[in-house]
Amino acid sequence: MQNVKSFEKIKNTDSRLWQLLVMTSLLMIGVWLRDFSLKPEQIALTFSAGLLTQAVFLHYFQLQQRGFLSSFITCFGLCLLLRCSNLWVHPCVAILAISSKFLIRFQHSHLFNPANLGVILGLTLFPQTWVTSGQWGADLSTALWFIAAGFFVANNARRIDISAYFLCCYAALFLSIRVFWYGYSLDVFLHQFENGALLLFTFFMITDPLTIPRHRTGRAIHAALVAIFAYLWQYVFYGNQGIIWGLFFASFFVPLWNYLFPAPLYQWRTLSVGALND
Amino acid sequence: MIKKLCLLFLALATPNLSQAFCGFYVAKADASLYNQASQVAMVRKDGKTVLSLMNDYQGELKDFALVIPVPQILQKKQIHIGDAAIFKHLDDFSAPRLVEYHDDNPCQMAEMAAAPAADAAAPLMMRAGMMKSEAKKLGVKVEAEYTIGEYDIVILSAKESNGLEKWLHLSGYKIPKGAHKALKPYIKQGLKFFVAKVNLKEQIKTGSKMLRPLQFAFESPKFMLPIRLGMINAKGAQDLMLYVLTEKGRVESNNYQTLKLPSNIDIPVYIKDEFPAFYKAMFDKQVKEQNMHAVFTEYFWNMGWCDPCAAEPLNPDELKQLGVFWLDENSYAASRRGGGGVPVQITRLHVRYDNQSFPEDLVFQETGDTENFQGRYVLHHAWDGNPEMCPAAKEYFKQLAVRHEQEAKNLAELTGWNEDDIAQKMNPEKAQYIESGGKKPAKNQWWRGIWK
């Protein structure tokens, strides 16, 4: 009986708390063990600027009850992804990313995944910024840890379906074009899909419930679109960070899928939902 | 304790490692072929690439041949024969280095003198090849044929991999089994094949047995280096030293983890005489720790300066020779006069790979990172004075013992070498003394070292 209660408690915890736990561990592992070229000052500035921006907007829109969980996640996302030679880009990007949640809105929700938009803005607007897609390497044991943690968090948020849709679509594209048509070996496929950055994206970025379609069908289409854009960006136009760009491009279509396949707005478990959802 | 840099001491350029190549060799008959020390210089800006290939081919020159996928049919003017001396200079400039410091007299804080600089680099060679056409029905087309320097070069296009493999067979070349599998993805993506072999008559004219570097310039949005073909006939792991010259920032791999090698670490002074062995052991250990899945950065610096310098930076003429097409001599001179960097950055990457560990070609990106990095290992020579000279000297020797211990630990950690062996080499008498509990060690201890 006690076990059932504990299980229910875990199940009903705001999944953002679990996500924060995982992201904190990842950041610590990355900085200490994985040779991340990320300075402590950059982390401090990202969080200061991001959380301050959130506070200002909450105050301005009289939404103090909304809290800071999501902005913590955005700041973690920016620290995990964005690399820069100077100190001022991270806080600028954090301000822009958090502001976008309050300023670029459709259908009672923000349009862009803030961390995703932040990285895109960082790469396009600021010099000396980059994303290291190979920073987690591609080995099976790391991949399994990421999958396990990602499954737990995304499942808790009831958005594991989009992870599965995305992985299946991306794998189908990769297998059919690169393995079956071009003749690359299956090892190439495994190497690509054991990449830690791809798995983190799959379980922690594309699953953000507020910036993906609310209906399951919409999510399936959205995931397919992300996969197609990512593939095109990476393998047809030979760009870097295909998945990040794929999600950014696909975000523009989310209001359309929400319009075609209506469903109620996502609600975080522990927070009430107002007109302006966090 | 106070230390002062006395003089830079460079002990190593390219370590004597077995190295690989991005293309693969095809050989006639049973000629034995070796993929040993190969180096690649890659110059890139705005999709324009100049690739220089060099290795120490050791077989018969008549058996030498090189096949490498290229994105387009290369014109004769896009191909060039480079200068091996520039590769040596690149290697020397970017090589991991030992730095030597001498401790000051703790009583007077006086400065001490220095030691002379030296350098070493493995002289390197290269190879290439070519062949004639005959088989339209195999779907192979000879798009162009040139003789450039000591090389006969053919640019081929192929419709399917079996045809190309058969064509190479028919032309008298021994193709490694499974070559068509490796060739297929390149053919399907419309790549051409640059095939080079040695023209013996021209080779004699050069007056040297060594093959000079082959260079070619092309334009492609893909920032990558084909390494998969080189694995077909390679035995075991191979090493590749890659020098990437870009305008703005450090280059890293997009599809493999790129790690900086441990650097700026204090190690025992005796390593001065064993630096190549030390570096090789350290690199082996790093590769092992990463299960041979990582690309290692050994150096990243602006081409205009260095600190400390293992060799002088390459001059504008050498950079031009390597293909740095955006460099204009006036701006180069102006930026040097201003004491700042020049618009050329060098990233030195060292990769050890085999067929399983690197299943796909290396893909790169130029990052915005401009923070310098060098493989730098530090020796501290102890002050050669008397502990009774002053109280500070006593304290100095106390700290010295702790420092030596740390240096030994660092070395053991970096190389995986046995700590007792290190202690022995650092101070043979002291090591035995400590081990024997302060007694004079007995002679003929033949059993030492059996169960380490």
PDB file of N, CA, C and O in Angstrom, chain B residues 154-179:
ATOM      1  N   VAL B 154      44.207  10.013 -62.765  1.00  0.00           N
ATOM      2  CA  VAL B 154      42.973   9.788 -63.510  1.00  0.00           C
ATOM      3  C   VAL B 154      41.809  10.209 -62.631  1.00  0.00           C
ATOM      4  O   VAL B 154      41.799   9.912 -61.438  1.00  0.00           O
ATOM      5  N   ILE B 155      40.859  10.937 -63.229  1.00  0.00           N
ATOM      6  CA  ILE B 155      39.634  11.231 -62.477  1.00  0.00           C
ATOM      7  C   ILE B 155      38.545  10.343 -63.079  1.00  0.00           C
ATOM      8  O   ILE B 155      38.269  10.411 -64.279  1.00  0.00           O
ATOM      9  N   LEU B 156      37.960   9.508 -62.238  1.00  0.00           N
ATOM     10  CA  LEU B 156      36.970   8.538 -62.713  1.00  0.00           C
ATOM     11  C   LEU B 156      35.592   8.881 -62.192  1.00  0.00           C
ATOM     12  O   LEU B 156      35.449   9.394 -61.089  1.00  0.00           O
ATOM     13  N   SER B 157      34.594   8.548 -63.017  1.00  0.00           N
ATOM     14  CA  SER B 157      33.256   8.503 -62.445  1.00  0.00           C
ATOM     15  C   SER B 157      32.745   7.082 -62.669  1.00  0.00           C
ATOM     16  O   SER B 157      33.173   6.409 -63.596  1.00  0.00           O
ATOM     17  N   ALA B 158      31.886   6.641 -61.793  1.00  0.00           N
ATOM     18  CA  ALA B 158      31.415   5.258 -61.903  1.00  0.00           C
ATOM     19  C   ALA B 158      29.922   5.225 -61.652  1.00  0.00           C
ATOM     20  O   ALA B 158      29.391   6.044 -60.907  1.00  0.00           O
ATOM     21  N   LYS B 159      29.266   4.251 -62.314  1.00  0.00           N
ATOM     22  CA  LYS B 159      27.819   4.133 -62.108  1.00  0.00           C
ATOM     23  C   LYS B 159      27.512   3.193 -60.965  1.00  0.00           C
ATOM     24  O   LYS B 159      26.534   3.352 -60.270  1.00  0.00           O
ATOM     25  N   GLU B 160      28.335   2.174 -60.830  1.00  0.00           N
ATOM     26  CA  GLU B 160      28.106   1.290 -59.680  1.00  0.00           C
ATOM     27  C   GLU B 160      29.407   0.704 -59.165  1.00  0.00           C
ATOM     28  O   GLU B 160      30.383   0.588 -59.892  1.00  0.00           O
ATOM     29  N   SER B 161      29.371   0.359 -57.875  1.00  0.00           N
ATOM     30  CA  SER B 161      30.616   0.034 -57.189  1.00  0.00           C
ATOM     31  C   SER B 161      31.260  -1.245 -57.693  1.00  0.00           C
ATOM     32  O   SER B 161      32.485  -1.344 -57.785  1.00  0.00           O
ATOM     33  N   ASN B 162      30.437  -2.244 -58.046  1.00  0.00           N
ATOM     34  CA  ASN B 162      31.027  -3.490 -58.539  1.00  0.00           C
ATOM     35  C   ASN B 162      31.810  -3.230 -59.815  1.00  0.00           C
ATOM     36  O   ASN B 162      32.866  -3.815 -60.036  1.00  0.00           O
ATOM     37  N   GLY B 163      31.245  -2.371 -60.670  1.00  0.00           N
ATOM     38  CA  GLY B 163      31.905  -2.024 -61.926  1.00  0.00           C
ATOM     39  C   GLY B 163      33.265  -1.387 -61.678  1.00  0.00           C
ATOM     40  O   GLY B 163      34.255  -1.739 -62.316  1.00  0.00           O
ATOM     41  N   LEU B 164      33.288  -0.465 -60.711  1.00  0.00           N
ATOM     42  CA  LEU B 164      34.549   0.219 -60.418  1.00  0.00           C
ATOM     43  C   LEU B 164      35.571  -0.760 -59.855  1.00  0.00           C
ATOM     44  O   LEU B 164      36.740  -0.746 -60.242  1.00  0.00           O
ATOM     45  N   GLU B 165      35.091  -1.629 -58.990  1.00  0.00           N
ATOM     46  CA  GLU B 165      36.014  -2.608 -58.409  1.00  0.00           C
ATOM     47  C   GLU B 165      36.572  -3.514 -59.506  1.00  0.00           C
ATOM     48  O   GLU B 165      37.773  -3.784 -59.558  1.00  0.00           O
ATOM     49  N   LYS B 166      35.681  -3.957 -60.396  1.00  0.00           N
ATOM     50  CA  LYS B 166      36.095  -4.847 -61.485  1.00  0.00           C
ATOM     51  C   LYS B 166      37.088  -4.127 -62.399  1.00  0.00           C
ATOM     52  O   LYS B 166      38.083  -4.685 -62.825  1.00  0.00           O
ATOM     53  N   TRP B 167      36.780  -2.882 -62.674  1.00  0.00           N
ATOM     54  CA  TRP B 167      37.643  -2.098 -63.550  1.00  0.00           C
ATOM     55  C   TRP B 167      39.051  -1.970 -62.959  1.00  0.00           C
ATOM     56  O   TRP B 167      40.047  -2.122 -63.649  1.00  0.00           O
ATOM     57  N   LEU B 168      39.098  -1.732 -61.678  1.00  0.00           N
ATOM     58  CA  LEU B 168      40.399  -1.620 -61.011  1.00  0.00           C
ATOM     59  C   LEU B 168      41.143  -2.961 -61.066  1.00  0.00           C
ATOM     60  O   LEU B 168      42.339  -3.017 -61.289  1.00  0.00           O
ATOM     61  N   HIS B 169      40.364  -4.050 -60.921  1.00  0.00           N
ATOM     62  CA  HIS B 169      40.950  -5.397 -61.033  1.00  0.00           C
ATOM     63  C   HIS B 169      41.515  -5.613 -62.428  1.00  0.00           C
ATOM     64  O   HIS B 169      42.648  -6.035 -62.598  1.00  0.00           O
ATOM     65  N   LEU B 170      40.659  -5.320 -63.435  1.00  0.00           N
ATOM     66  CA  LEU B 170      41.067  -5.531 -64.823  1.00  0.00           C
ATOM     67  C   LEU B 170      42.289  -4.704 -65.180  1.00  0.00           C
ATOM     68  O   LEU B 170      43.097  -5.091 -66.013  1.00  0.00           O
ATOM     69  N   SER B 171      42.411  -3.582 -64.555  1.00  0.00           N
ATOM     70  CA  SER B 171      43.554  -2.724 -64.839  1.00  0.00           C
ATOM     71  C   SER B 171      44.802  -3.199 -64.103  1.00  0.00           C
ATOM     72  O   SER B 171      45.820  -2.516 -64.090  1.00  0.00           O
ATOM     73  N   GLY B 172      44.682  -4.324 -63.450  1.00  0.00           N
ATOM     74  CA  GLY B 172      45.867  -4.933 -62.847  1.00  0.00           C
ATOM     75  C   GLY B 172      46.112  -4.556 -61.409  1.00  0.00           C
ATOM     76  O   GLY B 172      47.195  -4.763 -60.887  1.00  0.00           O
ATOM     77  N   TYR B 173      45.130  -4.057 -60.758  1.00  0.00           N
ATOM     78  CA  TYR B 173      45.337  -3.654 -59.368  1.00  0.00           C
ATOM     79  C   TYR B 173      44.648  -4.608 -58.414  1.00  0.00           C
ATOM     80  O   TYR B 173      43.529  -5.048 -58.659  1.00  0.00           O
ATOM     81  N   LYS B 174      45.335  -4.882 -57.379  1.00  0.00           N
ATOM     82  CA  LYS B 174      44.799  -5.806 -56.379  1.00  0.00           C
ATOM     83  C   LYS B 174      43.927  -4.986 -55.429  1.00  0.00           C
ATOM     84  O   LYS B 174      44.403  -4.208 -54.621  1.00  0.00           O
ATOM     85  N   ILE B 175      42.637  -5.210 -55.559  1.00  0.00           N
ATOM     86  CA  ILE B 175      41.706  -4.436 -54.732  1.00  0.00           C
ATOM     87  C   ILE B 175      41.375  -5.238 -53.486  1.00  0.00           C
ATOM     88  O   ILE B 175      41.069  -6.421 -53.573  1.00  0.00           O
ATOM     89  N   PRO B 176      41.418  -4.604 -52.361  1.00  0.00           N
ATOM     90  CA  PRO B 176      41.054  -5.348 -51.145  1.00  0.00           C
ATOM     91  C   PRO B 176      39.609  -5.839 -51.230  1.00  0.00           C
ATOM     92  O   PRO B 176      38.763  -5.162 -51.826  1.00  0.00           O
ATOM     93  N   LYS B 177      39.375  -6.983 -50.656  1.00  0.00           N
ATOM     94  CA  LYS B 177      38.014  -7.533 -50.659  1.00  0.00           C
ATOM     95  C   LYS B 177      37.064  -6.563 -49.958  1.00  0.00           C
ATOM     96  O   LYS B 177      37.413  -5.982 -48.941  1.00  0.00           O
ATOM     97  N   GLY B 178      35.899  -6.452 -50.481  1.00  0.00           N
ATOM     98  CA  GLY B 178      34.914  -5.569 -49.843  1.00  0.00           C
ATOM     99  C   GLY B 178      35.043  -4.131 -50.273  1.00  0.00           C
ATOM    100  O   GLY B 178      34.352  -3.255 -49.759  1.00  0.00           O
ATOM    101  N   ALA B 179      35.934  -3.865 -51.238  1.00  0.00           N
ATOM    102  CA  ALA B 179      36.130  -2.471 -51.658  1.00  0.00           C
ATOM    103  C   ALA B 179      34.839  -1.889 -52.216  1.00  0.00           C
ATOM    104  O   ALA B 179      34.533  -0.727 -51.966  1.00  0.00           O
TER     105      ALA B 179
END
